[in-house]
CSV table of C-alpha atoms and ligand atoms in Angstrom, one decimal:
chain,number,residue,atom,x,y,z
D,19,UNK,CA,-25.0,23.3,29.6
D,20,UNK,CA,-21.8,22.2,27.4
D,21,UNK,CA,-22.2,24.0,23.9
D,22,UNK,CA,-19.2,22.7,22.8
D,23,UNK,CA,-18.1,19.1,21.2
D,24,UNK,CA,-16.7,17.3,23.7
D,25,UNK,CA,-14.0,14.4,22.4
D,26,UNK,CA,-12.2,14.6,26.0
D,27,UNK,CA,-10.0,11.1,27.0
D,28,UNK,CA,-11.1,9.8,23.3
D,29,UNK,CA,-8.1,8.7,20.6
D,30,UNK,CA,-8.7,9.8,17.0
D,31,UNK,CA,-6.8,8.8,13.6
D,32,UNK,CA,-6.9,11.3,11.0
D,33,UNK,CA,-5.4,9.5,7.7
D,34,UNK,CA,-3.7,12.2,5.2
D,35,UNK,CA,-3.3,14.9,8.3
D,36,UNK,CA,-0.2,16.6,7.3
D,37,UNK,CA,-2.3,18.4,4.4
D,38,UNK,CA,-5.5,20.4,4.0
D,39,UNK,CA,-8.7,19.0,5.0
D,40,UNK,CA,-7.1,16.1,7.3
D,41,UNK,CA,-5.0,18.8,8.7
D,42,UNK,CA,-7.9,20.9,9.9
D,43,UNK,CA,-9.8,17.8,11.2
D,44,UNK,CA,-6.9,17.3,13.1
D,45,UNK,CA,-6.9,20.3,14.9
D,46,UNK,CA,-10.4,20.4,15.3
D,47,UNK,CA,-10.5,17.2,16.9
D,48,UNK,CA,-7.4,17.9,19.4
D,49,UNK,CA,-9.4,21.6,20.3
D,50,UNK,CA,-12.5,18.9,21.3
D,51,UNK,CA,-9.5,17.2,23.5
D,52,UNK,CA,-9.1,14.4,22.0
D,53,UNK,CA,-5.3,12.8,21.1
D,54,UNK,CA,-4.7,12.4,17.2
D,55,UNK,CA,-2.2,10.4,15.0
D,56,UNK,CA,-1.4,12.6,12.3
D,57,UNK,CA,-0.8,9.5,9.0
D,58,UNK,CA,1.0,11.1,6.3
D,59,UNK,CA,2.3,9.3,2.9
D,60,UNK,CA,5.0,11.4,2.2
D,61,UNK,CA,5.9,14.5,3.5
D,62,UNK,CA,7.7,13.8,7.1
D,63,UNK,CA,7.7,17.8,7.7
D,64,UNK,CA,4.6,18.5,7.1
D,65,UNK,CA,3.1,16.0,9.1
D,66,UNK,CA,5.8,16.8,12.5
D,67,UNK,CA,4.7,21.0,12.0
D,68,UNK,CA,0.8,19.4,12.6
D,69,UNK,CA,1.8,17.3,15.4
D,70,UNK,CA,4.0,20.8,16.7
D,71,UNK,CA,0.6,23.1,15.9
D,72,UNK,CA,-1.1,20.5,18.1
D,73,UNK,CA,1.5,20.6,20.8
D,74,UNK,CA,1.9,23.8,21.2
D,75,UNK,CA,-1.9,24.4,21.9
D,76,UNK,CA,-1.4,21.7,25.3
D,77,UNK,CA,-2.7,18.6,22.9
D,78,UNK,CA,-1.5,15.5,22.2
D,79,UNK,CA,-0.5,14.0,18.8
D,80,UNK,CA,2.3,12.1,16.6
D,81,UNK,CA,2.7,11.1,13.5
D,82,UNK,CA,2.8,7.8,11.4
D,83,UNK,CA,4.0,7.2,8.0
D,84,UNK,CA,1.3,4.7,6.1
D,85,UNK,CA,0.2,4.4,2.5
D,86,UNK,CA,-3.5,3.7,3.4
D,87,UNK,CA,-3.6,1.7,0.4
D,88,UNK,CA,-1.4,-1.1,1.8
D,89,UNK,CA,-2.6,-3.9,4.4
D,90,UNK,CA,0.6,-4.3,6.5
D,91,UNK,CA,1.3,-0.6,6.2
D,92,UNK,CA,-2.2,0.1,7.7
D,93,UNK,CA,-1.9,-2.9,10.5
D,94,UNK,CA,1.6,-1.3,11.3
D,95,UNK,CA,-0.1,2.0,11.9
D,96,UNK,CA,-3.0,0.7,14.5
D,97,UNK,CA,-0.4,-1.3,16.6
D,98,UNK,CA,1.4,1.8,16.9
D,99,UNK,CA,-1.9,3.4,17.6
D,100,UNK,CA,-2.6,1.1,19.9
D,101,UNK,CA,0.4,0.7,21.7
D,102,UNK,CA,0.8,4.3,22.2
D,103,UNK,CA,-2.9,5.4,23.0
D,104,UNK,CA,-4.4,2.0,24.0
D,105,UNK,CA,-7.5,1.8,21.6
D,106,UNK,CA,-9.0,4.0,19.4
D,107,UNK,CA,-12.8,5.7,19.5
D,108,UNK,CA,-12.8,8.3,16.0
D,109,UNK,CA,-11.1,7.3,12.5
D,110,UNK,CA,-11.2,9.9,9.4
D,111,UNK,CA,-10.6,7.9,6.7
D,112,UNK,CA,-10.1,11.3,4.8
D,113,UNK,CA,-6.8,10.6,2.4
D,114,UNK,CA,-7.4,11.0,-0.9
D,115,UNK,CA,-5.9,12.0,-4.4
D,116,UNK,CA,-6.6,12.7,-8.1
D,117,UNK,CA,-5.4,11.3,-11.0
D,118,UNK,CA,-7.3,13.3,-13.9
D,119,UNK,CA,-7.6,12.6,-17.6
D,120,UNK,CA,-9.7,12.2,-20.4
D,121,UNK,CA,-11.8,9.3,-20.0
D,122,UNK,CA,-10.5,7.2,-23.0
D,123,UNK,CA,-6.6,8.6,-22.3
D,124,UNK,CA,-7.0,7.0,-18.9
D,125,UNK,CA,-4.8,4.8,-17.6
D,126,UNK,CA,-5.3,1.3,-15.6
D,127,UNK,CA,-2.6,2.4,-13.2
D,128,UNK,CA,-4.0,6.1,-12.8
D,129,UNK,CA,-7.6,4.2,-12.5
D,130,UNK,CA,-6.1,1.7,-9.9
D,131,UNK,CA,-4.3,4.3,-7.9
D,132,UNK,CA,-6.9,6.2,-7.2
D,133,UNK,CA,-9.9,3.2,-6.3
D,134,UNK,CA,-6.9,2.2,-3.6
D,135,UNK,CA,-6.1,5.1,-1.9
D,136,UNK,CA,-9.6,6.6,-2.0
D,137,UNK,CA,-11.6,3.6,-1.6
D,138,UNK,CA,-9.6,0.5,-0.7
D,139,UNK,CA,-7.6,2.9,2.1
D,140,UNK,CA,-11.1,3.2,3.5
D,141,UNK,CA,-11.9,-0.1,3.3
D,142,UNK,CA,-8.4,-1.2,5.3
D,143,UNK,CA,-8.8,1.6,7.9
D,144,UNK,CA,-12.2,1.1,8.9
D,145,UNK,CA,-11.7,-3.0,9.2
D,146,UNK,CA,-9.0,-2.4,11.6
D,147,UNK,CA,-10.5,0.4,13.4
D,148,UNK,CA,-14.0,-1.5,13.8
D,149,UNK,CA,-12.4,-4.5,15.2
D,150,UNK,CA,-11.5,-2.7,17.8
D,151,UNK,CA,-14.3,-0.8,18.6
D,152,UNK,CA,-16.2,-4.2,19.0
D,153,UNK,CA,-13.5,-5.6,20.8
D,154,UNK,CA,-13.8,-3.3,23.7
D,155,UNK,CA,-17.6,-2.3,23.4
D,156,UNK,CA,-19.0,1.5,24.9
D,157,UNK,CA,-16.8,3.2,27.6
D,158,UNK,CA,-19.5,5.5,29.3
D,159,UNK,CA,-17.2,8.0,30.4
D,160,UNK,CA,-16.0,8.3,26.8
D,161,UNK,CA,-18.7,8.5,25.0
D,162,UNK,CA,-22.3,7.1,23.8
D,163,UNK,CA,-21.0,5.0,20.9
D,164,UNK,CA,-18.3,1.9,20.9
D,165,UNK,CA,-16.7,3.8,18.1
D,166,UNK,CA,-17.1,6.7,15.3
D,167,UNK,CA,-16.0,6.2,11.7
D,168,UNK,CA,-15.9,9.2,9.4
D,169,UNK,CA,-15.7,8.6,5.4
D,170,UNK,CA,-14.5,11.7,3.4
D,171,UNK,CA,-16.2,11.9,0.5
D,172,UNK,CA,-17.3,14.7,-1.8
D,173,UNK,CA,-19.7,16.3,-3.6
D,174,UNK,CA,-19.0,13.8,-6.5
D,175,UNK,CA,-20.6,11.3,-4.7
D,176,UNK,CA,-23.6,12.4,-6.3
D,177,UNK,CA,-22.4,15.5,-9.1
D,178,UNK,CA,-20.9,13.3,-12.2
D,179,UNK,CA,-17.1,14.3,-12.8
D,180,UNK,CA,-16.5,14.3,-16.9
D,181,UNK,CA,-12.0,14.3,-16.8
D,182,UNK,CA,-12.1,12.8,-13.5
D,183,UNK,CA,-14.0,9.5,-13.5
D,184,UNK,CA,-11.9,7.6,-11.6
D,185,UNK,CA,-12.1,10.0,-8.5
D,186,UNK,CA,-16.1,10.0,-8.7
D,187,UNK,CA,-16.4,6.2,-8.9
D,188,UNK,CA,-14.2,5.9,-5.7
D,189,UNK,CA,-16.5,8.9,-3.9
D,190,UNK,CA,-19.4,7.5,-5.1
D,191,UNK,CA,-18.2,3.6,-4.3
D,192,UNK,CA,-17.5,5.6,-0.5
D,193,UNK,CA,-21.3,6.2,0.1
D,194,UNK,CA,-22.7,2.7,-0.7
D,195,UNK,CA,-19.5,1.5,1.4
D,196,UNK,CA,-20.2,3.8,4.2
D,197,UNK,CA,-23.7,3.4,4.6
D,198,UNK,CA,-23.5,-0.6,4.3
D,199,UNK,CA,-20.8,-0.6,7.1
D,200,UNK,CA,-23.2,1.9,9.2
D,201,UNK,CA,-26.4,-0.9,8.8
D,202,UNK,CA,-23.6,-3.4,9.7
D,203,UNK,CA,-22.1,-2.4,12.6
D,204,UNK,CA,-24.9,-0.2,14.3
D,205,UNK,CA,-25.9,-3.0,16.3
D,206,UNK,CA,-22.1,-2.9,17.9
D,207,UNK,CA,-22.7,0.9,18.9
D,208,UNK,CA,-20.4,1.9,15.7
D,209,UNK,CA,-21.9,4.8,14.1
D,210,UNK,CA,-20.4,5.2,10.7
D,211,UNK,CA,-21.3,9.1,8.9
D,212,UNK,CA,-19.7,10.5,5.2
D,213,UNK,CA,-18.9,14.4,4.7
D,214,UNK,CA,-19.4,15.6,1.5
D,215,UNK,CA,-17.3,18.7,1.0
D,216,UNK,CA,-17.7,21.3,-2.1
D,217,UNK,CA,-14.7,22.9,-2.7
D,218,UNK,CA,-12.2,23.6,0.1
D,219,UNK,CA,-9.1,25.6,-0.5
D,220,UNK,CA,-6.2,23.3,-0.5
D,221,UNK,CA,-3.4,22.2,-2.7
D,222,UNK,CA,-5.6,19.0,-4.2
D,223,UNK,CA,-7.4,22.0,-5.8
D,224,UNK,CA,-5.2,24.8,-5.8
D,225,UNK,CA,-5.6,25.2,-9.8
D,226,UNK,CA,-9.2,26.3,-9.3
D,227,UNK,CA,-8.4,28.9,-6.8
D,228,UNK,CA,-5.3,30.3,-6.8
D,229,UNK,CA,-5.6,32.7,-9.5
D,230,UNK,CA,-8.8,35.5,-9.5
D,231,UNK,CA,-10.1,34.4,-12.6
D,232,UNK,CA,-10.6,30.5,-11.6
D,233,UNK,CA,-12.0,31.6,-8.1
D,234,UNK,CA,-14.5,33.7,-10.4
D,235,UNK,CA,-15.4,30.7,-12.5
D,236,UNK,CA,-15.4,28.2,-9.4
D,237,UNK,CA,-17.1,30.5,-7.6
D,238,UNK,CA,-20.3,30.1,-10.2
D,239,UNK,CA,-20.8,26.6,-9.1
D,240,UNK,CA,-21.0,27.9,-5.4
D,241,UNK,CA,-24.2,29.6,-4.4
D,242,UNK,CA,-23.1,30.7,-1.3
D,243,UNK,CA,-20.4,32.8,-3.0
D,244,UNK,CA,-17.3,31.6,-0.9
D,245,UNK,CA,-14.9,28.8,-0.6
D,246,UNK,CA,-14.6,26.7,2.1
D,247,UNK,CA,-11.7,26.1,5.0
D,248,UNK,CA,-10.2,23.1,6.0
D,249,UNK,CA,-11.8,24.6,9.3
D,250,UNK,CA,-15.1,24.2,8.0
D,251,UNK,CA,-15.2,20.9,7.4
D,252,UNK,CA,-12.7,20.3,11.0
D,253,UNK,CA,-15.9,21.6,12.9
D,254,UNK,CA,-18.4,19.7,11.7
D,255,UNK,CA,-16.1,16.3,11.6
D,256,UNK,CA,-15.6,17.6,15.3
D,257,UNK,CA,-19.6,17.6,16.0
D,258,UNK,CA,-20.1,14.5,14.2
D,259,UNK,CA,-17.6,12.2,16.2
D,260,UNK,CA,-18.8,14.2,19.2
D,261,UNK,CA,-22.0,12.4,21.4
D,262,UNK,CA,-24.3,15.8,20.4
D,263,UNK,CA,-24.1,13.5,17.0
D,264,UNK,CA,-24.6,10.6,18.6
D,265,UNK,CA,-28.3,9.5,16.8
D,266,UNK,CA,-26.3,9.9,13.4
D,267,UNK,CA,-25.2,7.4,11.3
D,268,UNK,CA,-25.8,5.8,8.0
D,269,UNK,CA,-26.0,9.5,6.2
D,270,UNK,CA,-23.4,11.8,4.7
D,271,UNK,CA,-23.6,15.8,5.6
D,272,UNK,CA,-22.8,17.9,2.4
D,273,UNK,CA,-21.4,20.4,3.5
D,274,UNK,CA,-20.7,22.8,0.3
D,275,UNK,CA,-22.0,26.2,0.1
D,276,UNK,CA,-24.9,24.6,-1.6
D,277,UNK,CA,-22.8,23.0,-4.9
D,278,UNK,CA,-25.1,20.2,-4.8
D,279,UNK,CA,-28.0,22.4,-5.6
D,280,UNK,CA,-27.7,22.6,-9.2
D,281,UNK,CA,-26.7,26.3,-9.3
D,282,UNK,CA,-26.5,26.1,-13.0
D,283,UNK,CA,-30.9,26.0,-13.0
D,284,UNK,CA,-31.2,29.4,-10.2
D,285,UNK,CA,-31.8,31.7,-13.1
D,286,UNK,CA,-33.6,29.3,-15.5
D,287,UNK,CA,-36.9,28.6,-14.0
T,16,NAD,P1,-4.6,17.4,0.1
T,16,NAD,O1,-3.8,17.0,-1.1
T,16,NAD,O2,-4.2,18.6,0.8
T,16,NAD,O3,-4.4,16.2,1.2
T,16,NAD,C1,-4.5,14.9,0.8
T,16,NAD,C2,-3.9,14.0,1.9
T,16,NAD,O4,-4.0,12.7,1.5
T,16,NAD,C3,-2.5,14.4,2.3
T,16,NAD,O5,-2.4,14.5,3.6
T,16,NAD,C4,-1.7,13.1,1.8
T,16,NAD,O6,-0.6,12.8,2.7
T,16,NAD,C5,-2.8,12.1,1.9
T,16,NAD,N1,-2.5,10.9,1.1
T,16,NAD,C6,-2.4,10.8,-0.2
T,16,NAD,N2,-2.2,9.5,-0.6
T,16,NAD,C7,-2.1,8.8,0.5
T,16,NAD,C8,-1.8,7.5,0.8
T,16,NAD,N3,-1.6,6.6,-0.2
T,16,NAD,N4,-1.8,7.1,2.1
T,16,NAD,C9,-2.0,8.0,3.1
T,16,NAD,N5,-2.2,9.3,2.9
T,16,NAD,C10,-2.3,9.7,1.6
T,16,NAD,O7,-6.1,17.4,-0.3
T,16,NAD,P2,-7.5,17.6,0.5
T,16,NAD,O8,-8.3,18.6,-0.3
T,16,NAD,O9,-7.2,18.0,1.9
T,16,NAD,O10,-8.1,16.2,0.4
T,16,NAD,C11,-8.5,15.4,1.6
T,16,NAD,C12,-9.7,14.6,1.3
T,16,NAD,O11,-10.8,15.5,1.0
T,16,NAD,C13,-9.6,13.7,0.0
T,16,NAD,O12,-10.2,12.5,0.3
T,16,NAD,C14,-10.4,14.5,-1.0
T,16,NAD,O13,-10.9,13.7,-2.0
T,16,NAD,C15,-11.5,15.1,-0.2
T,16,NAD,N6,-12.1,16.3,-0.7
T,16,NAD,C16,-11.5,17.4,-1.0
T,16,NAD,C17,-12.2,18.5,-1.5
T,16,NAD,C18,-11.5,19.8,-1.8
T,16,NAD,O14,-12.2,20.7,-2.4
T,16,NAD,N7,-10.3,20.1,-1.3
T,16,NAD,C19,-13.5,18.4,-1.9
T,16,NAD,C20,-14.2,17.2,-1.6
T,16,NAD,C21,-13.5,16.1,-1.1
């Protein structure tokens, strides 16, 4: 029996793969076999070392330079997809950014910024990508489902964010999003799944760790006492797209070292 994900012949995009968590999805999902587009917004470097990391391990990749958070950036990016793959069977609508503040400081434009990338980028991503996936219907040798979708969310999609409301709105706007696209487009074979990380070590969050006092204080809020990889949350956006998922859809998987169990009430019972 095959104990391992299988994403063999499928086409993935990973949105915001030159960077932490979309990076490690990235290579998780070209170690399952399957070929990637790497999208960046900026950094061109960054995003040709992934597609070289991917390479070099005998997969296939390149990358595409799209601000999710534009329509004819995001059309751009599937023709290419298209032209150079053919279809596409996985999307990670994983790029995201925060614009922090005190609630009343906040600005319209740091409020709008973030609802477009976070939110709106998933809204443009997974349009394009679903058209497609009904378009050409299941290919059995593929896989079980027409098409996989996976939103990025967070643990604020349920833990309230005081200093960062903008970012929990858009997470929290993601699961209502994700799971009325899932009752939508399950009758098309499109399963549709959110992952809710905790806190994963990269730079979006580098204040909290990268000093031993704020891993000590952001390690209170964790129960299982570390912080996760981009790895982590690679494997299990791996399993998810893969068909050993293939009766999920509608849900998100937390997947945080149980921060979403109220750590703050373990020693107050
Ligand atoms: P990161 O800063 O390392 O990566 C962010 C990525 O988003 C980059 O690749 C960047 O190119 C991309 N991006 C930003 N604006 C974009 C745009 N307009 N168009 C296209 N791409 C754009 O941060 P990360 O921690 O890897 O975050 C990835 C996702 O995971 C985000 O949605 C974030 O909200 C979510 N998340 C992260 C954590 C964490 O602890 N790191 C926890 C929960 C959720």
């Amino acid at each position: 029996m095959n104990q391992s994900p299988s994403l063999i012949n499928q086409a993935a995009l990973i949105t915001g793969s030159d960077s932490g968590i979309g990076k490690g999805v990235a290579l998780a999902l070209a170690a399952a076999g399957a070929k990637v587009v790497i999208n960046y917004a900026h950094n061109h470097d960054a995003a040709e070392e992934a597609v070289n990391q991917i390479i070099a391990l005998g997969g296939e990749a390149f990358a595409f330079q799209a601000d999710v958070s534009h329509e004819d950036e995001v059309k751009a990016m599937f023709a290419q997809m298209f032209e150079r793959y053919g279809t596409i069977d996985i999307l990670v609508n994983n790029a995201g950014l925060q614009k922090d503040s005190k609630f009343v400081d906040m600005s319209l434009d740091d409020w709008n910024k973030v609802i477009s990338i976070n939110l709106t980028g998933q809204f443009l991503c997974s349009r394009e990508a679903a058209k497609e996936f009904i378009r050409r219907g299941v290919v059995e040798d593929r896989s079980r489902a027409a098409g996989k979708i996976i939103c990025m969310s967070s643990v604020h999609e349920v833990i309230p964010w005081a200093g960062h409301v903008n970012y929990a709105a858009s997470k929290g706007g993601i699961s209502m999003f994700m799971k009325s696209i899932a009752q939508e487009l399950a009758p098309h074979k499109i399963r549709v799944v959110g992952i809710g990380p905790g806190a994963i070590q990269t730079p979006i969050n580098k204040s909290a760790w990268d000093t031993p006092e704020a891993l000590d204080k952001l390690l209170t809020l964790i129960p299982y006492n570390r912080i996760g990889k981009p790895d982590d949350i690679g494997q299990l956006a791996a399993w998810l797209a893969s068909d050993q998922a293939d009766y999920i859809t509608g849900t998100t998987i937390f997947m945080d070292g149980g921060m979403t169990l109220y750590p703050g009430f373990a020693d107050n019972g």
